[in-house]
């Protein structure tokens, strides 16, 4: 985040110095005669900042300040890493498309397109973060069920229930399994 702020200040300062230089030393450098389109320049700088932020996002560790910070991505380290990596890629794409669009579109249209690209990048990133979160929840449920089944198998071996008498006790085993699963979910 600090890198993005320093780069933004540097780029805007360079543009400001160029404008001051042109106005001070050239007669045609008056404000009315400047040939710089401010909308295109701000869109170009925003595209560059999107690319820098996109490069920085995958490298962030789980924290409270920087990154795609929603409950889905903060679920665990795997969801954080995958969500921020994908968000970084979408920001880089949004930045590149913004820079390319700056060359071909008019002033006001490029600002609308830039906002559209940024909105799409955020929406796609949020959707992906939710998908990763759901996958992690399913993995966790599967591990809980497997753990319960292993414990049930150990219990059956301790009680010396073999496969021939299993069909007689099937209803009881299913009830025990359901109660154990409910209890494990309550603990989590």
PDB file of C-alpha atoms in Angstrom:
ATOM      1  CA  UNK A   1       0.000   0.000   0.000  1.00  0.00           C
ATOM      2  CA  UNK A   2       2.884   2.348   0.771  1.00  0.00           C
ATOM      3  CA  UNK A   3       4.416   1.575  -2.630  1.00  0.00           C
ATOM      4  CA  UNK A   4       1.178   2.523  -4.390  1.00  0.00           C
ATOM      5  CA  UNK A   5       0.947   5.808  -2.486  1.00  0.00           C
ATOM      6  CA  UNK A   6       4.562   6.761  -3.258  1.00  0.00           C
ATOM      7  CA  UNK A   7       4.141   5.896  -6.936  1.00  0.00           C
ATOM      8  CA  UNK A   8       0.888   7.857  -7.142  1.00  0.00           C
ATOM      9  CA  UNK A   9       2.485  10.931  -5.556  1.00  0.00           C
ATOM     10  CA  UNK A  10       5.516  10.613  -7.852  1.00  0.00           C
ATOM     11  CA  UNK A  11       3.429  10.353 -11.024  1.00  0.00           C
ATOM     12  CA  UNK A  12       1.147  13.231 -10.113  1.00  0.00           C
ATOM     13  CA  UNK A  13       4.137  15.368  -9.102  1.00  0.00           C
ATOM     14  CA  UNK A  14       5.830  14.692 -12.447  1.00  0.00           C
ATOM     15  CA  UNK A  15       2.681  15.718 -14.324  1.00  0.00           C
ATOM     16  CA  UNK A  16       2.347  18.824 -12.176  1.00  0.00           C
ATOM     17  CA  UNK A  17       5.973  19.833 -12.795  1.00  0.00           C
ATOM     18  CA  UNK A  18       5.511  19.324 -16.545  1.00  0.00           C
ATOM     19  CA  UNK A  19       2.457  21.588 -16.570  1.00  0.00           C
ATOM     20  CA  UNK A  20       4.221  24.279 -14.523  1.00  0.00           C
ATOM     21  CA  UNK A  21       7.285  24.115 -16.778  1.00  0.00           C
ATOM     22  CA  UNK A  22       5.198  24.423 -19.930  1.00  0.00           C
ATOM     23  CA  UNK A  23       3.162  27.337 -18.567  1.00  0.00           C
ATOM     24  CA  UNK A  24       6.246  29.194 -17.292  1.00  0.00           C
ATOM     25  CA  UNK A  25       8.556  28.993 -20.298  1.00  0.00           C
ATOM     26  CA  UNK A  26       6.304  28.899 -23.344  1.00  0.00           C
ATOM     27  CA  UNK A  27       3.808  31.512 -24.478  1.00  0.00           C
ATOM     28  CA  UNK A  28       1.454  28.876 -25.759  1.00  0.00           C
ATOM     29  CA  UNK A  29       1.730  27.198 -22.358  1.00  0.00           C
ATOM     30  CA  UNK A  30      -1.214  29.056 -20.907  1.00  0.00           C
ATOM     31  CA  UNK A  31      -3.824  26.939 -19.192  1.00  0.00           C
ATOM     32  CA  UNK A  32      -6.278  27.398 -22.066  1.00  0.00           C
ATOM     33  CA  UNK A  33      -3.772  26.043 -24.582  1.00  0.00           C
ATOM     34  CA  UNK A  34      -2.684  22.899 -22.746  1.00  0.00           C
ATOM     35  CA  UNK A  35      -3.224  19.804 -24.838  1.00  0.00           C
ATOM     36  CA  UNK A  36      -3.414  17.345 -21.941  1.00  0.00           C
ATOM     37  CA  UNK A  37      -6.686  15.548 -21.362  1.00  0.00           C
ATOM     38  CA  UNK A  38      -7.010  15.295 -17.585  1.00  0.00           C
ATOM     39  CA  UNK A  39      -9.558  12.476 -17.755  1.00  0.00           C
ATOM     40  CA  UNK A  40      -7.289  10.326 -19.898  1.00  0.00           C
ATOM     41  CA  UNK A  41      -4.297  11.107 -17.714  1.00  0.00           C
ATOM     42  CA  UNK A  42      -6.137  10.166 -14.527  1.00  0.00           C
ATOM     43  CA  UNK A  43      -7.412   6.976 -16.159  1.00  0.00           C
ATOM     44  CA  UNK A  44      -3.904   6.091 -17.266  1.00  0.00           C
ATOM     45  CA  UNK A  45      -2.527   6.679 -13.767  1.00  0.00           C
ATOM     46  CA  UNK A  46      -5.390   4.683 -12.256  1.00  0.00           C
ATOM     47  CA  UNK A  47      -4.635   1.791 -14.606  1.00  0.00           C
ATOM     48  CA  UNK A  48      -1.013   1.858 -13.488  1.00  0.00           C
ATOM     49  CA  UNK A  49      -2.108   1.865  -9.840  1.00  0.00           C
ATOM     50  CA  UNK A  50      -4.434  -1.115 -10.482  1.00  0.00           C
ATOM     51  CA  UNK A  51      -1.485  -3.056 -11.901  1.00  0.00           C
ATOM     52  CA  UNK A  52       0.736  -2.199  -8.945  1.00  0.00           C
ATOM     53  CA  UNK A  53      -1.991  -3.131  -6.452  1.00  0.00           C
ATOM     54  CA  UNK A  54      -2.624  -6.349  -8.380  1.00  0.00           C
ATOM     55  CA  UNK A  55       1.045  -7.270  -8.118  1.00  0.00           C
ATOM     56  CA  UNK A  56       1.070  -6.530  -4.400  1.00  0.00           C
ATOM     57  CA  UNK A  57      -2.137  -8.383  -3.386  1.00  0.00           C
ATOM     58  CA  UNK A  58      -0.925 -11.995  -3.821  1.00  0.00           C
ATOM     59  CA  UNK A  59       2.114 -11.265  -1.651  1.00  0.00           C
ATOM     60  CA  UNK A  60       0.155 -10.112   1.403  1.00  0.00           C
ATOM     61  CA  UNK A  61      -0.136 -12.308   4.450  1.00  0.00           C
ATOM     62  CA  UNK A  62      -3.399 -12.541   6.352  1.00  0.00           C
ATOM     63  CA  UNK A  63      -3.858  -9.214   8.175  1.00  0.00           C
ATOM     64  CA  UNK A  64      -6.419  -6.610   9.201  1.00  0.00           C
ATOM     65  CA  UNK A  65      -5.359  -3.798   6.874  1.00  0.00           C
ATOM     66  CA  UNK A  66      -4.495  -4.842   3.316  1.00  0.00           C
ATOM     67  CA  UNK A  67      -6.076  -7.332   0.944  1.00  0.00           C
ATOM     68  CA  UNK A  68      -9.492  -8.658   0.042  1.00  0.00           C
ATOM     69  CA  UNK A  69     -10.821  -8.497   3.606  1.00  0.00           C
ATOM     70  CA  UNK A  70     -14.205 -10.163   3.772  1.00  0.00           C
ATOM     71  CA  UNK A  71     -15.343 -12.975   6.028  1.00  0.00           C
ATOM     72  CA  UNK A  72     -15.073 -15.504   3.189  1.00  0.00           C
ATOM     73  CA  UNK A  73     -11.433 -14.764   2.452  1.00  0.00           C
ATOM     74  CA  UNK A  74     -10.502 -14.452   6.143  1.00  0.00           C
ATOM     75  CA  UNK A  75     -11.858 -17.931   6.961  1.00  0.00           C
ATOM     76  CA  UNK A  76      -8.380 -19.500   6.933  1.00  0.00           C
ATOM     77  CA  UNK A  77      -4.978 -19.072   5.288  1.00  0.00           C
ATOM     78  CA  UNK A  78      -5.928 -21.112   2.206  1.00  0.00           C
ATOM     79  CA  UNK A  79      -8.975 -18.966   1.416  1.00  0.00           C
ATOM     80  CA  UNK A  80      -6.954 -15.794   2.068  1.00  0.00           C
ATOM     81  CA  UNK A  81      -4.140 -16.827  -0.267  1.00  0.00           C
ATOM     82  CA  UNK A  82      -6.376 -18.049  -3.104  1.00  0.00           C
ATOM     83  CA  UNK A  83      -8.777 -15.087  -2.886  1.00  0.00           C
ATOM     84  CA  UNK A  84      -6.040 -12.452  -2.840  1.00  0.00           C
ATOM     85  CA  UNK A  85      -4.109 -14.129  -5.644  1.00  0.00           C
ATOM     86  CA  UNK A  86      -7.209 -14.163  -7.853  1.00  0.00           C
ATOM     87  CA  UNK A  87      -8.084 -10.579  -6.868  1.00  0.00           C
ATOM     88  CA  UNK A  88      -4.556  -9.516  -7.829  1.00  0.00           C
ATOM     89  CA  UNK A  89      -4.910 -11.120 -11.253  1.00  0.00           C
ATOM     90  CA  UNK A  90      -8.260  -9.393 -11.856  1.00  0.00           C
ATOM     91  CA  UNK A  91      -6.793  -6.030 -10.803  1.00  0.00           C
ATOM     92  CA  UNK A  92      -3.868  -6.468 -13.213  1.00  0.00           C
ATOM     93  CA  UNK A  93      -6.295  -7.300 -16.029  1.00  0.00           C
ATOM     94  CA  UNK A  94      -8.468  -4.286 -15.129  1.00  0.00           C
ATOM     95  CA  UNK A  95      -5.391  -2.058 -15.136  1.00  0.00           C
ATOM     96  CA  UNK A  96      -4.184  -3.319 -18.516  1.00  0.00           C
ATOM     97  CA  UNK A  97      -7.608  -2.965 -20.105  1.00  0.00           C
ATOM     98  CA  UNK A  98      -7.925   0.543 -18.636  1.00  0.00           C
ATOM     99  CA  UNK A  99      -4.574   1.578 -20.119  1.00  0.00           C
ATOM    100  CA  UNK A 100      -5.468   0.111 -23.523  1.00  0.00           C
ATOM    101  CA  UNK A 101      -8.900   1.764 -23.459  1.00  0.00           C
ATOM    102  CA  UNK A 102      -7.305   5.126 -22.697  1.00  0.00           C
ATOM    103  CA  UNK A 103      -5.747   5.157 -26.155  1.00  0.00           C
ATOM    104  CA  UNK A 104      -8.990   4.431 -28.008  1.00  0.00           C
ATOM    105  CA  UNK A 105     -11.814   6.121 -26.065  1.00  0.00           C
ATOM    106  CA  UNK A 106     -12.928   9.668 -25.337  1.00  0.00           C
ATOM    107  CA  UNK A 107     -12.499  11.516 -22.067  1.00  0.00           C
ATOM    108  CA  UNK A 108     -15.746  10.818 -20.279  1.00  0.00           C
ATOM    109  CA  UNK A 109     -16.199   7.351 -21.713  1.00  0.00           C
ATOM    110  CA  UNK A 110     -12.832   6.164 -20.401  1.00  0.00           C
ATOM    111  CA  UNK A 111     -13.772   7.163 -16.846  1.00  0.00           C
ATOM    112  CA  UNK A 112     -16.991   5.167 -17.098  1.00  0.00           C
ATOM    113  CA  UNK A 113     -15.132   2.210 -18.588  1.00  0.00           C
ATOM    114  CA  UNK A 114     -12.490   2.385 -15.854  1.00  0.00           C
ATOM    115  CA  UNK A 115     -15.201   2.252 -13.177  1.00  0.00           C
ATOM    116  CA  UNK A 116     -16.864  -0.628 -15.042  1.00  0.00           C
ATOM    117  CA  UNK A 117     -13.573  -2.571 -15.226  1.00  0.00           C
ATOM    118  CA  UNK A 118     -12.908  -1.992 -11.532  1.00  0.00           C
ATOM    119  CA  UNK A 119     -16.457  -3.021 -10.584  1.00  0.00           C
ATOM    120  CA  UNK A 120     -16.181  -6.199 -12.651  1.00  0.00           C
ATOM    121  CA  UNK A 121     -12.808  -7.050 -11.082  1.00  0.00           C
ATOM    122  CA  UNK A 122     -14.246  -6.631  -7.592  1.00  0.00           C
ATOM    123  CA  UNK A 123     -17.438  -8.579  -8.369  1.00  0.00           C
ATOM    124  CA  UNK A 124     -15.529 -11.485  -9.924  1.00  0.00           C
ATOM    125  CA  UNK A 125     -13.075 -11.513  -7.005  1.00  0.00           C
ATOM    126  CA  UNK A 126     -15.897 -11.616  -4.455  1.00  0.00           C
ATOM    127  CA  UNK A 127     -17.587 -14.449  -6.338  1.00  0.00           C
ATOM    128  CA  UNK A 128     -14.358 -16.430  -6.431  1.00  0.00           C
ATOM    129  CA  UNK A 129     -13.730 -15.790  -2.722  1.00  0.00           C
ATOM    130  CA  UNK A 130     -17.179 -17.194  -1.933  1.00  0.00           C
ATOM    131  CA  UNK A 131     -16.499 -20.242  -4.113  1.00  0.00           C
ATOM    132  CA  UNK A 132     -13.194 -20.931  -2.329  1.00  0.00           C
ATOM    133  CA  UNK A 133     -14.907 -20.472   1.043  1.00  0.00           C
ATOM    134  CA  UNK A 134     -17.610 -23.011   0.122  1.00  0.00           C
ATOM    135  CA  UNK A 135     -14.955 -25.507  -1.009  1.00  0.00           C
ATOM    136  CA  UNK A 136     -13.113 -25.133   2.304  1.00  0.00           C
ATOM    137  CA  UNK A 137     -16.357 -25.670   4.239  1.00  0.00           C
ATOM    138  CA  UNK A 138     -17.064 -28.834   2.247  1.00  0.00           C
ATOM    139  CA  UNK A 139     -13.526 -30.091   2.903  1.00  0.00           C
ATOM    140  CA  UNK A 140     -13.955 -29.439   6.609  1.00  0.00           C
ATOM    141  CA  UNK A 141     -17.287 -31.289   6.722  1.00  0.00           C
ATOM    142  CA  UNK A 142     -15.766 -34.232   4.886  1.00  0.00           C
ATOM    143  CA  UNK A 143     -12.893 -34.385   7.391  1.00  0.00           C
ATOM    144  CA  UNK A 144     -15.346 -34.296  10.303  1.00  0.00           C
ATOM    145  CA  UNK A 145     -17.397 -37.128   8.816  1.00  0.00           C
ATOM    146  CA  UNK A 146     -14.286 -39.186   8.132  1.00  0.00           C
ATOM    147  CA  UNK A 147     -13.076 -38.611  11.695  1.00  0.00           C
ATOM    148  CA  UNK A 148     -16.442 -39.688  13.110  1.00  0.00           C
ATOM    149  CA  UNK A 149     -16.478 -42.801  10.927  1.00  0.00           C
ATOM    150  CA  UNK A 150     -12.968 -43.764  12.029  1.00  0.00           C
ATOM    151  CA  UNK A 151     -13.947 -43.324  15.663  1.00  0.00           C
ATOM    152  CA  UNK A 152     -17.089 -45.376  15.072  1.00  0.00           C
ATOM    153  CA  UNK A 153     -15.022 -48.140  13.462  1.00  0.00           C
ATOM    154  CA  UNK A 154     -12.644 -48.140  16.446  1.00  0.00           C
ATOM    155  CA  UNK A 155     -15.622 -48.289  18.797  1.00  0.00           C
ATOM    156  CA  UNK A 156     -17.099 -51.199  16.856  1.00  0.00           C
ATOM    157  CA  UNK A 157     -13.793 -53.072  17.090  1.00  0.00           C
ATOM    158  CA  UNK A 158     -13.615 -52.443  20.832  1.00  0.00           C
ATOM    159  CA  UNK A 159     -17.147 -53.748  21.254  1.00  0.00           C
ATOM    160  CA  UNK A 160     -16.222 -56.683  18.993  1.00  0.00           C
ATOM    161  CA  UNK A 161     -19.073 -56.073  16.592  1.00  0.00           C
ATOM    162  CA  UNK A 162     -18.260 -57.990  13.422  1.00  0.00           C
ATOM    163  CA  UNK A 163     -19.817 -57.612  10.009  1.00  0.00           C
ATOM    164  CA  UNK A 164     -22.243 -60.491  10.601  1.00  0.00           C
ATOM    165  CA  UNK A 165     -23.846 -58.898  13.608  1.00  0.00           C
ATOM    166  CA  UNK A 166     -23.615 -55.428  12.109  1.00  0.00           C
ATOM    167  CA  UNK A 167     -26.939 -55.705  10.294  1.00  0.00           C
ATOM    168  CA  UNK A 168     -28.654 -56.402  13.625  1.00  0.00           C
ATOM    169  CA  UNK A 169     -27.233 -53.204  15.148  1.00  0.00           C
ATOM    170  CA  UNK A 170     -27.424 -51.006  12.062  1.00  0.00           C
ATOM    171  CA  UNK A 171     -30.175 -48.716  13.411  1.00  0.00           C
ATOM    172  CA  UNK A 172     -28.301 -48.179  16.656  1.00  0.00           C
ATOM    173  CA  UNK A 173     -25.052 -47.404  14.816  1.00  0.00           C
ATOM    174  CA  UNK A 174     -26.795 -44.857  12.554  1.00  0.00           C
ATOM    175  CA  UNK A 175     -28.293 -43.138  15.608  1.00  0.00           C
ATOM    176  CA  UNK A 176     -24.896 -43.029  17.326  1.00  0.00           C
ATOM    177  CA  UNK A 177     -23.340 -41.627  14.165  1.00  0.00           C
ATOM    178  CA  UNK A 178     -25.970 -38.874  13.919  1.00  0.00           C
ATOM    179  CA  UNK A 179     -25.536 -37.935  17.565  1.00  0.00           C
ATOM    180  CA  UNK A 180     -21.761 -37.860  17.236  1.00  0.00           C
ATOM    181  CA  UNK A 181     -21.995 -35.719  14.114  1.00  0.00           C
ATOM    182  CA  UNK A 182     -24.357 -33.297  15.854  1.00  0.00           C
ATOM    183  CA  UNK A 183     -22.037 -33.124  18.851  1.00  0.00           C
ATOM    184  CA  UNK A 184     -18.965 -32.475  16.666  1.00  0.00           C
ATOM    185  CA  UNK A 185     -20.776 -29.703  14.790  1.00  0.00           C
ATOM    186  CA  UNK A 186     -21.800 -28.173  18.101  1.00  0.00           C
ATOM    187  CA  UNK A 187     -18.151 -28.101  19.208  1.00  0.00           C
ATOM    188  CA  UNK A 188     -17.115 -26.270  16.039  1.00  0.00           C
TER     189      UNK A 188
END
